[in-house]
Coordinates of C-alpha atoms and ligand atoms in Angstrom, one line a residue:
M1 CA -39.2 67.3 -12.3
K2 CA -42.9 67.9 -12.7
I3 CA -44.2 70.3 -10.0
S4 CA -47.6 69.6 -8.7
R5 CA -49.3 73.0 -8.7
V6 CA -51.8 72.6 -6.0
F7 CA -52.9 76.2 -6.1
K8 CA -54.9 77.3 -9.1
V9 CA -57.1 80.2 -10.2
N10 CA -59.5 79.5 -13.0
G11 CA -57.6 76.3 -13.8
K12 CA -54.3 78.1 -14.2
P13 CA -51.3 77.6 -11.8
F14 CA -51.2 80.3 -9.2
F15 CA -48.3 81.1 -6.8
P16 CA -49.5 82.4 -3.5
L17 CA -47.0 84.9 -2.1
G18 CA -48.1 86.8 1.0
G19 CA -48.6 86.9 4.7
Q20 CA -50.7 85.3 7.5
V21 CA -52.4 87.7 9.9
K22 CA -51.9 87.3 13.7
N23 CA -54.1 84.8 15.4
S24 CA -56.8 87.2 16.6
S25 CA -57.0 89.8 13.9
G26 CA -59.7 87.9 12.1
Y27 CA -62.3 88.4 14.9
N28 CA -62.8 92.0 13.8
P29 CA -62.5 93.1 10.2
E30 CA -61.5 96.6 11.3
E31 CA -58.4 95.2 13.0
L32 CA -57.3 93.9 9.7
E33 CA -56.4 97.4 8.4
T34 CA -52.8 97.1 9.5
A35 CA -52.6 93.7 7.8
W36 CA -53.8 95.1 4.5
K37 CA -51.2 97.8 4.7
A38 CA -48.4 95.3 5.5
L39 CA -49.5 93.1 2.5
E40 CA -49.1 96.1 0.2
Y41 CA -45.5 96.6 1.5
I42 CA -44.6 93.0 0.5
R43 CA -46.6 93.2 -2.7
A44 CA -48.6 90.1 -1.6
N45 CA -51.1 88.4 -3.9
T46 CA -52.6 86.3 -1.1
V47 CA -53.5 86.5 2.6
E48 CA -54.0 83.7 5.1
I49 CA -56.6 84.3 7.7
P50 CA -58.1 82.0 10.3
V51 CA -61.7 81.1 10.6
F52 CA -62.6 80.2 14.2
W53 CA -64.9 77.4 15.0
E54 CA -66.0 79.2 18.2
Q55 CA -67.0 82.2 16.2
V56 CA -69.0 80.6 13.4
E57 CA -70.8 78.1 15.6
P58 CA -71.3 79.8 18.9
I59 CA -74.3 77.7 19.7
E60 CA -74.4 74.1 18.6
G61 CA -76.0 73.8 15.1
Q62 CA -76.3 77.6 14.6
F63 CA -73.9 78.9 12.1
D64 CA -73.0 82.4 11.2
F65 CA -70.5 82.9 8.4
S66 CA -70.8 86.7 8.1
V67 CA -67.2 87.1 9.1
V68 CA -66.1 84.8 6.2
D69 CA -68.2 86.9 3.8
K70 CA -66.6 90.1 5.1
L71 CA -63.1 88.6 4.6
I72 CA -64.0 87.6 1.0
E73 CA -65.4 91.0 0.3
E74 CA -62.3 92.8 1.7
A75 CA -59.9 90.6 -0.2
R76 CA -61.7 91.1 -3.4
K77 CA -61.6 94.8 -3.0
R78 CA -57.8 94.6 -2.8
N79 CA -57.4 92.0 -5.6
L80 CA -56.0 89.5 -3.1
R81 CA -56.6 85.8 -2.9
L82 CA -57.4 84.2 0.4
I83 CA -56.3 81.0 2.2
L84 CA -58.6 80.3 5.1
L85 CA -57.4 78.4 8.1
W86 CA -59.9 76.2 9.9
F87 CA -59.0 76.7 13.6
A88 CA -61.1 73.9 15.2
T89 CA -60.1 70.7 17.0
W90 CA -56.5 71.7 17.0
K91 CA -54.7 75.0 17.2
N92 CA -50.9 74.5 18.0
G93 CA -51.7 71.2 19.7
H94 CA -54.6 72.6 21.8
M95 CA -58.3 73.1 21.6
K96 CA -58.4 76.8 22.2
Y97 CA -60.6 77.8 19.3
T98 CA -63.4 75.2 19.9
P99 CA -66.7 76.7 20.9
E100 CA -67.7 77.1 24.5
W101 CA -70.3 74.3 24.3
V102 CA -67.4 72.0 23.4
K103 CA -65.0 73.3 26.0
R104 CA -67.6 73.1 28.8
N105 CA -68.6 69.5 28.0
P106 CA -65.6 67.2 28.6
A107 CA -67.9 64.3 29.2
R108 CA -69.1 64.4 25.7
F109 CA -66.1 65.9 24.0
K110 CA -63.3 63.8 25.4
R111 CA -59.9 65.4 26.0
V112 CA -56.5 63.9 26.0
I113 CA -55.6 62.3 29.3
T114 CA -52.0 62.2 30.3
H115 CA -50.2 59.2 31.7
D116 CA -50.9 60.4 35.3
G117 CA -54.6 60.9 34.6
E118 CA -54.8 64.6 34.0
A119 CA -57.2 65.9 31.3
I120 CA -55.5 68.6 29.2
P121 CA -57.0 71.2 26.9
T122 CA -56.5 69.1 23.8
L123 CA -59.3 67.2 22.2
S124 CA -58.7 63.5 21.8
S125 CA -58.6 62.2 18.2
H126 CA -59.9 58.9 19.5
C127 CA -63.3 60.3 20.4
K128 CA -65.9 60.0 17.7
A129 CA -68.0 62.8 19.1
N130 CA -65.2 65.3 18.6
W131 CA -64.8 64.3 15.0
E132 CA -68.5 64.3 14.4
A133 CA -68.9 67.9 15.8
D134 CA -65.9 69.2 13.9
R135 CA -67.1 67.5 10.7
K136 CA -70.5 69.1 10.9
A137 CA -69.0 72.6 11.4
F138 CA -66.3 72.1 8.8
C139 CA -68.8 70.9 6.2
S140 CA -71.1 73.9 6.9
F141 CA -68.0 76.2 6.4
I142 CA -67.0 74.5 3.1
K143 CA -70.6 74.5 1.9
H144 CA -70.7 78.2 2.6
L145 CA -67.5 78.8 0.7
Y146 CA -68.8 76.7 -2.2
E147 CA -72.0 78.7 -2.5
K148 CA -70.4 82.1 -2.0
D149 CA -67.1 81.8 -3.8
K150 CA -66.9 78.9 -6.2
D151 CA -67.3 81.2 -9.3
N152 CA -64.8 83.8 -8.2
Q153 CA -62.2 81.6 -6.4
T154 CA -61.1 84.3 -4.1
V155 CA -60.5 81.5 -1.6
I156 CA -57.8 79.4 -3.2
A157 CA -57.3 76.8 -0.4
V158 CA -58.3 75.8 3.1
Q159 CA -55.9 74.7 5.8
I160 CA -57.5 72.1 8.0
E161 CA -56.8 72.7 11.7
N162 CA -53.5 74.4 12.7
E163 CA -50.4 72.6 13.8
P164 CA -52.4 69.5 14.9
G165 CA -51.0 67.2 17.6
I166 CA -50.9 67.0 21.4
V167 CA -48.9 69.4 23.5
G168 CA -48.5 67.9 27.0
S169 CA -48.5 64.2 26.3
D170 CA -47.2 61.7 23.8
R171 CA -50.6 60.2 23.5
D172 CA -54.1 60.0 24.9
Y173 CA -54.0 57.6 27.9
G174 CA -57.8 57.8 28.3
P175 CA -60.0 54.7 27.7
E176 CA -60.5 55.3 23.9
G177 CA -56.8 56.2 23.4
D178 CA -55.7 53.1 25.3
R179 CA -58.0 50.9 23.4
D180 CA -56.5 52.1 20.1
F181 CA -53.0 51.9 21.5
K182 CA -53.4 48.3 22.4
S183 CA -55.1 47.3 19.1
S184 CA -53.1 45.9 16.2
V185 CA -51.2 48.2 14.0
P186 CA -53.0 48.1 10.6
S187 CA -51.3 45.5 8.5
V188 CA -51.3 47.7 5.5
L189 CA -49.3 50.3 7.4
I190 CA -46.7 47.7 8.5
E191 CA -46.5 46.6 4.9
L192 CA -45.9 50.1 3.6
I193 CA -43.3 50.8 6.3
S194 CA -41.4 47.6 5.7
E195 CA -41.2 48.5 2.0
K196 CA -40.0 52.0 2.5
E197 CA -36.3 51.7 3.2
G198 CA -34.6 55.0 4.0
S199 CA -37.7 56.4 5.7
P200 CA -37.2 57.4 9.3
V201 CA -40.2 55.3 10.3
H202 CA -38.7 52.3 8.6
S203 CA -35.6 52.7 10.8
I204 CA -37.7 52.9 13.9
W205 CA -39.6 49.8 12.9
K206 CA -36.3 48.0 12.3
Q207 CA -34.8 49.1 15.6
C208 CA -37.9 47.6 17.3
G209 CA -37.4 44.2 15.6
S210 CA -39.1 44.5 12.2
K211 CA -42.3 42.9 13.4
K212 CA -45.0 42.1 10.9
E213 CA -47.8 42.3 13.3
G214 CA -48.6 43.4 16.9
S215 CA -50.0 46.2 18.9
W216 CA -48.5 49.7 18.6
P217 CA -46.1 49.2 21.6
E218 CA -45.1 45.8 20.4
V219 CA -44.2 47.0 16.9
F220 CA -42.9 50.5 17.7
G221 CA -41.5 50.3 21.3
R222 CA -40.9 53.7 22.8
W223 CA -42.1 55.5 19.7
A224 CA -45.5 53.9 19.8
G225 CA -47.3 56.8 21.5
E226 CA -46.2 59.3 18.9
L227 CA -46.7 57.1 15.9
M228 CA -50.1 55.9 16.9
T229 CA -51.2 59.5 17.6
A230 CA -49.9 60.5 14.2
W231 CA -52.0 57.8 12.5
S232 CA -55.0 58.6 14.5
I233 CA -54.9 62.4 13.9
A234 CA -54.1 61.9 10.2
R235 CA -57.1 59.7 9.8
Y236 CA -59.3 62.2 11.7
I237 CA -58.2 65.1 9.5
D238 CA -58.3 63.0 6.3
G239 CA -61.9 62.2 7.3
L240 CA -62.7 65.9 7.4
A241 CA -61.0 66.4 4.0
V242 CA -63.1 63.6 2.5
A243 CA -66.3 65.2 3.9
G244 CA -65.3 68.7 2.7
K245 CA -64.3 67.6 -0.7
E246 CA -67.6 65.9 -1.3
I247 CA -69.1 69.4 -1.1
Y248 CA -66.3 71.4 -2.9
P249 CA -64.0 69.0 -4.6
E250 CA -61.9 71.6 -6.4
I251 CA -60.7 73.4 -3.3
P252 CA -57.2 72.3 -2.1
M253 CA -56.9 71.3 1.5
Y254 CA -53.6 71.1 3.4
V255 CA -52.2 70.6 6.9
N256 CA -49.5 72.7 8.4
A257 CA -46.8 71.3 10.8
W258 CA -45.0 72.6 13.8
L259 CA -41.5 71.2 13.2
D260 CA -39.6 68.8 15.4
G261 CA -35.9 69.3 16.2
G262 CA -36.3 71.8 19.1
E263 CA -34.5 71.5 22.4
W264 CA -34.9 67.9 23.6
N265 CA -36.8 67.0 20.5
M266 CA -39.5 65.2 22.5
A267 CA -42.9 64.6 21.0
G268 CA -45.6 66.3 23.2
L269 CA -43.0 68.5 24.9
N270 CA -41.0 70.3 22.2
Y271 CA -43.4 69.8 19.4
P272 CA -47.0 68.4 19.3
S273 CA -47.1 64.6 19.4
G274 CA -48.6 63.1 16.3
S275 CA -47.9 66.0 14.0
P276 CA -46.4 65.4 10.6
V277 CA -42.7 65.6 11.4
T278 CA -39.5 63.7 10.5
S279 CA -40.5 60.3 12.0
T280 CA -44.2 60.6 11.1
L281 CA -44.5 62.3 7.8
D282 CA -44.7 59.0 5.9
I283 CA -47.5 57.8 8.2
W284 CA -49.4 61.0 7.4
K285 CA -48.9 60.6 3.7
W286 CA -50.4 57.1 3.9
A287 CA -53.1 57.9 6.4
A288 CA -54.3 61.1 4.8
P289 CA -54.4 60.7 1.0
H290 CA -57.1 63.3 0.6
I291 CA -54.9 66.1 2.0
D292 CA -53.2 67.9 -0.9
L293 CA -50.0 68.7 0.9
I294 CA -48.4 68.9 4.3
A295 CA -46.7 72.2 4.8
P296 CA -43.9 73.1 7.2
D297 CA -44.1 76.3 9.3
I298 CA -40.4 77.3 9.0
Y299 CA -39.1 79.7 11.6
R300 CA -35.6 78.2 11.6
G301 CA -33.0 80.9 11.0
D302 CA -30.0 78.7 10.8
H303 CA -29.2 77.8 7.3
K304 CA -28.8 74.0 7.8
A305 CA -32.0 73.6 9.8
Y306 CA -33.9 75.7 7.2
L307 CA -32.7 73.5 4.3
N308 CA -33.5 70.3 6.2
A309 CA -37.1 71.4 6.6
C310 CA -37.3 72.2 2.9
Q311 CA -35.8 68.9 2.0
L312 CA -38.1 66.9 4.3
Y313 CA -41.4 68.5 3.0
S314 CA -40.5 68.7 -0.7
R315 CA -41.0 65.3 -2.3
E316 CA -42.6 63.9 -5.4
D317 CA -45.8 63.4 -3.5
N318 CA -45.6 66.6 -1.5
P319 CA -44.7 69.9 -3.1
L320 CA -43.2 72.4 -0.7
F321 CA -45.5 75.2 0.5
V322 CA -44.4 77.4 3.3
P323 CA -47.6 78.8 5.0
E324 CA -45.7 80.4 7.9
S325 CA -42.2 81.8 8.2
G326 CA -40.6 84.7 10.1
A327 CA -40.0 88.3 9.1
S328 CA -36.3 87.9 9.9
E329 CA -33.3 88.7 7.8
S330 CA -32.4 85.0 7.7
N331 CA -35.7 84.3 6.1
A332 CA -35.1 87.1 3.6
L333 CA -32.1 85.1 2.4
N334 CA -33.1 81.5 2.9
M335 CA -36.4 81.8 1.1
F336 CA -34.5 81.9 -2.2
Y337 CA -33.2 78.4 -1.5
A338 CA -36.8 77.3 -1.0
L339 CA -37.9 78.9 -4.3
A340 CA -34.9 77.8 -6.4
D341 CA -33.7 74.5 -5.0
Y342 CA -36.9 73.1 -3.5
N343 CA -39.4 74.5 -5.9
A344 CA -41.7 76.0 -3.3
I345 CA -45.1 76.5 -4.8
G346 CA -46.1 79.3 -2.3
Y347 CA -44.5 81.4 0.5
H348 CA -46.0 83.3 3.4
I349 CA -44.8 85.3 6.5
F350 CA -46.7 84.9 9.8
G351 CA -47.9 87.8 11.8
I352 CA -47.7 90.2 8.8
E353 CA -49.0 93.1 10.8
Q354 CA -45.7 93.2 12.7
I355 CA -43.8 94.7 9.8
V356 CA -45.8 97.9 10.1
D357 CA -44.8 100.6 12.6
D358 CA -47.3 102.6 14.7
D359 CA -47.2 105.5 12.2
G360 CA -48.0 103.1 9.3
S361 CA -44.5 103.0 7.9
L362 CA -42.6 99.8 7.2
R363 CA -40.4 99.0 10.2
P364 CA -36.7 99.2 9.5
E365 CA -36.1 95.7 10.8
A366 CA -38.6 94.4 8.2
E367 CA -37.0 96.1 5.2
K368 CA -35.0 93.0 4.2
I369 CA -37.9 90.6 4.2
A370 CA -40.1 93.1 2.5
G371 CA -37.4 93.7 -0.2
S372 CA -37.1 89.9 -0.9
F373 CA -40.9 89.6 -1.2
Q374 CA -41.1 92.7 -3.5
A375 CA -38.4 91.2 -5.8
V376 CA -40.1 87.8 -5.9
S377 CA -43.5 89.3 -6.5
A378 CA -42.3 90.8 -9.8
A379 CA -41.2 87.3 -11.1
L380 CA -44.0 84.9 -10.2
P381 CA -44.7 83.8 -13.8
L382 CA -41.1 82.9 -14.1
L383 CA -41.3 80.7 -11.0
I384 CA -44.3 78.9 -12.4
E385 CA -42.5 78.4 -15.8
Y386 CA -39.0 77.4 -14.7
Q387 CA -39.3 75.7 -11.3
G388 CA -38.3 72.1 -11.7
T389 CA -36.2 72.7 -14.8
G390 CA -32.9 73.3 -13.1
R391 CA -32.8 76.8 -14.6
I392 CA -33.5 78.8 -11.4
H393 CA -30.4 79.6 -9.3
A394 CA -30.5 80.9 -5.8
V395 CA -28.1 83.7 -5.0
V396 CA -27.5 83.9 -1.3
Q397 CA -24.7 85.7 0.5
E398 CA -24.1 83.4 3.4
E399 CA -21.7 84.5 6.1
F400 CA -18.2 85.3 4.9
K401 CA -19.2 85.0 1.3
S402 CA -18.0 87.7 -1.1
M403 CA -18.9 86.1 -4.4
Q404 CA -20.7 83.2 -5.9
I405 CA -20.1 81.4 -9.2
L406 CA -23.0 80.1 -11.2
D407 CA -22.8 77.6 -14.0
L408 CA -25.1 79.0 -16.7
G409 CA -24.6 76.7 -19.6
R410 CA -22.6 78.7 -22.2
Y411 CA -21.8 81.3 -19.6
V412 CA -20.1 81.6 -16.2
G413 CA -22.1 83.9 -13.9
L414 CA -20.0 85.7 -11.4
V415 CA -22.0 87.2 -8.6
K416 CA -20.3 89.9 -6.6
F417 CA -21.8 91.0 -3.3
Y418 CA -21.0 94.7 -3.2
Q419 CA -20.3 97.1 -0.4
V420 CA -22.0 100.4 -0.7
V421 CA -19.8 103.4 0.1
P422 CA -21.8 105.5 2.5
H423 CA -23.2 108.6 0.9
S424 CA -21.5 110.9 3.3
Q425 CA -18.1 109.6 2.3
K426 CA -18.6 110.1 -1.4
L427 CA -16.9 113.1 -3.0
G428 CA -19.3 114.1 -5.6
A429 CA -21.6 112.7 -8.3
I430 CA -18.9 112.4 -11.0
S431 CA -16.4 110.5 -8.9
W432 CA -18.9 107.9 -7.6
L433 CA -19.0 105.9 -10.8
D434 CA -22.1 104.4 -9.4
Y435 CA -24.9 104.8 -11.8
R436 CA -27.5 102.6 -10.2
H437 CA -30.8 104.5 -9.7
N438 CA -30.7 106.4 -6.4
P439 CA -27.3 105.3 -5.2
A440 CA -27.7 107.6 -2.2
K441 CA -30.5 105.4 -1.0
L442 CA -28.6 102.1 -1.3
V443 CA -27.6 100.4 1.9
N444 CA -25.2 97.6 2.7
E445 CA -27.2 94.4 2.8
R446 CA -26.7 90.8 2.3
G447 CA -27.0 89.8 -1.3
R448 CA -29.9 87.6 -2.3
G449 CA -32.1 86.7 -5.2
L450 CA -32.5 84.6 -8.2
V451 CA -30.9 84.2 -11.6
I452 CA -33.2 82.5 -14.0
Q453 CA -31.9 81.2 -17.3
A454 CA -34.7 81.5 -19.9
G455 CA -32.6 80.6 -22.9
E456 CA -29.1 80.0 -23.9
H457 CA -28.3 83.7 -24.0
E458 CA -31.2 85.1 -22.0
F459 CA -31.5 85.6 -18.2
Y460 CA -33.8 87.2 -15.7
V461 CA -32.2 88.5 -12.5
L462 CA -33.9 89.7 -9.3
G463 CA -33.1 90.4 -5.7
A464 CA -31.0 92.8 -3.8
G465 CA -27.3 93.5 -2.9
F466 CA -25.5 91.8 -5.7
Q467 CA -24.2 92.4 -9.2
L468 CA -24.0 89.7 -11.8
F469 CA -21.3 89.5 -14.5
L470 CA -21.5 87.1 -17.4
H471 CA -18.7 85.6 -19.3
K472 CA -18.9 83.3 -22.3
K473 CA -17.2 80.0 -21.4
D474 CA -15.9 79.7 -25.0
A475 CA -14.5 83.2 -25.3
P476 CA -11.0 83.4 -26.8
Y477 CA -8.4 82.9 -24.2
N478 CA -6.7 86.3 -24.6
M479 CA -10.0 88.0 -24.0
L480 CA -10.6 86.0 -20.9
T481 CA -7.2 87.1 -19.7
A482 CA -8.0 90.7 -20.5
T483 CA -11.3 90.6 -18.7
Q484 CA -9.8 89.0 -15.7
A485 CA -7.0 91.5 -15.5
S486 CA -9.4 94.5 -15.7
P487 CA -12.6 94.6 -13.8
F488 CA -13.5 97.5 -16.0
L489 CA -13.1 95.5 -19.2
Q490 CA -14.9 92.7 -17.6
R491 CA -18.0 94.8 -17.5
E492 CA -17.4 96.8 -20.7
L493 CA -16.8 93.9 -23.1
I494 CA -20.1 92.1 -22.4
D495 CA -22.0 92.0 -25.7
Y496 CA -25.6 92.8 -24.5
V497 CA -28.4 92.9 -27.0
R498 CA -30.7 94.3 -24.4
V499 CA -30.9 94.9 -20.6
E500 CA -34.2 96.0 -19.3
E501 CA -36.1 96.3 -16.1
G502 CA -39.7 95.3 -15.8
C503 CA -42.4 93.0 -14.5
F504 CA -45.2 90.7 -15.7
D505 CA -48.8 91.8 -16.3
E506 CA -51.9 89.9 -15.2
E507 CA -51.7 87.6 -18.2
G508 CA -48.0 86.8 -17.4
K509 CA -46.7 88.9 -20.3
W510 CA -43.4 90.8 -19.9
V511 CA -43.7 94.6 -19.5
T512 CA -40.6 96.7 -19.9
I513 CA -40.5 99.6 -17.5
R514 CA -37.0 100.9 -18.2
R515 CA -34.1 100.2 -20.6
R516 CA -30.6 100.2 -19.2
N517 CA -27.5 100.8 -21.4
G518 CA -24.3 102.8 -21.3
D519 CA -23.2 103.8 -17.8
E520 CA -26.0 101.8 -16.2
T521 CA -24.6 98.6 -17.5
D522 CA -20.9 99.4 -17.9
F523 CA -20.2 100.5 -14.4
N524 CA -22.2 98.1 -12.2
G525 CA -22.8 95.0 -14.2
I526 CA -26.3 93.6 -13.9
W527 CA -27.4 95.0 -10.6
V528 CA -30.6 94.4 -8.8
Q529 CA -32.7 96.1 -6.1
P530 CA -36.1 95.1 -5.0
D531 CA -37.8 98.2 -6.4
V532 CA -36.5 97.7 -9.9
G533 CA -38.5 94.5 -10.4
V534 CA -36.9 92.0 -12.6
V535 CA -33.9 92.7 -14.9
H536 CA -34.1 90.9 -18.2
V537 CA -30.8 90.4 -20.0
V538 CA -30.3 89.2 -23.6
L539 CA -26.8 88.6 -24.8
N540 CA -25.6 88.5 -28.4
D541 CA -25.1 85.2 -30.0
A542 CA -24.2 86.6 -33.4
I543 CA -20.5 86.5 -32.9
Ligands
DGJ601 C1 -47.3 78.9 14.7 C2 -48.8 78.9 14.6 O1 -49.2 78.1 13.6 C3 -49.3 80.3 14.5 O2 -50.7 80.2 14.6 C4 -48.8 81.1 15.6 O3 -49.1 80.6 16.9 C5 -47.2 81.1 15.5 N1 -46.7 79.8 15.6 C6 -46.6 82.1 16.5 O4 -45.2 82.0 16.3

């Protein structure tokens, strides 16, 4: 499968791995200090920071992008790339980052009106003045980026708005919203829906009588409010992308989504109505062709819900990018599924400052997520090279799992999730038979990582909390019996040509940091820890 590498630097694919700062950190560059530190802990190459409409256009028509300049300067100093988030008409289904002159003028900048006539603090996508004001500000911002950064490409992408949609209503019941609700559903949209069997919106359309024409409620029944709002917001944002790309065509623009599936799963109550979710994602893809991708903010800890989100947003026409996720242990594990099985082209944690304690150290609760990020950061060129080829395998120690079997072509890979014997219970160095670097520092943790098959006899392994053993499938039967009978022989008889720890340099070339042999391979198999980078293993094919 060909992966669409939306993010590029100097024409080459780039994998953004990093964090997003908390919502208000970007107001003051000094407040970003904690974030810079946190980004070092996870070995990030990219940081996502919001740019607030209220800050850059405090008075209508007067722009000040000095804060953007400062962000670019600070990122460059640290050799980080930036993804800037345009917090404007929508921020989590509200209008909280619009300038005061917008907030204070509801007669000109129309808000969403609920079914009982209340105006809520969400701008209406049906109001032309809203779009026009956002467009002007967005274009000034993009023009500024173009002039300031086109040659350096410190800013690698722009997120348009943040989790757009309406919180508090399924649609705008005001005059403009009502006019659009009662108008005919565009025939091209009905045509596309009718042809896309298997799509959630196709099922809705069928349940409502498969009508070939009609108003939104006639065609989509009780789903009409949400679907019409999705169409309207997607067109609004696509219009911003068109205007922005006329100025800076090379810069990718994406939209992030607050996922559905929470509590009662009601649009406008449990997630913003009109956002790109299960029932509306296809509408968004059709209505917003100038948006490079739609990205899920995945905070779901449970394995199944996490995978469902990856599945939904990774499609031929939409590579998976995770702009926000939690700093939880579940994410430290699940992220490997996103990288291996769903070919995620970038991955970020939200509220990155939270992983740093008051004294500047990494908080103990964040060690797992930081470890996973550190391990991945050493292997980014491998992701770019092997995603989509079926050669990247996720290793994840789900609950109750003690081992995992991998089918690695000529080899069987046996992954063992080990238990570390507490240092205090060990009798002495000689009896430990554990020759991993710093065994005293090892902790029990859920195994996780990646096994990447680079060639028939060549592998890269990374992660934490597991050991990999390899066995040739066509080995003589008696040898197989011997290795099964004796775990020691199982490790001892593997015919390695080379086992080495290392990373990749700026050009993507492999750099060996340390060779392993003897005890370091005999006693513990191919073991991984975040701080050893990637382990490169070449086996002998001569016999
Ligand atoms: C998702 C939003 O996109 C972020 O800006 C932030 O509000 C987080 N939720 C908080 O969990």
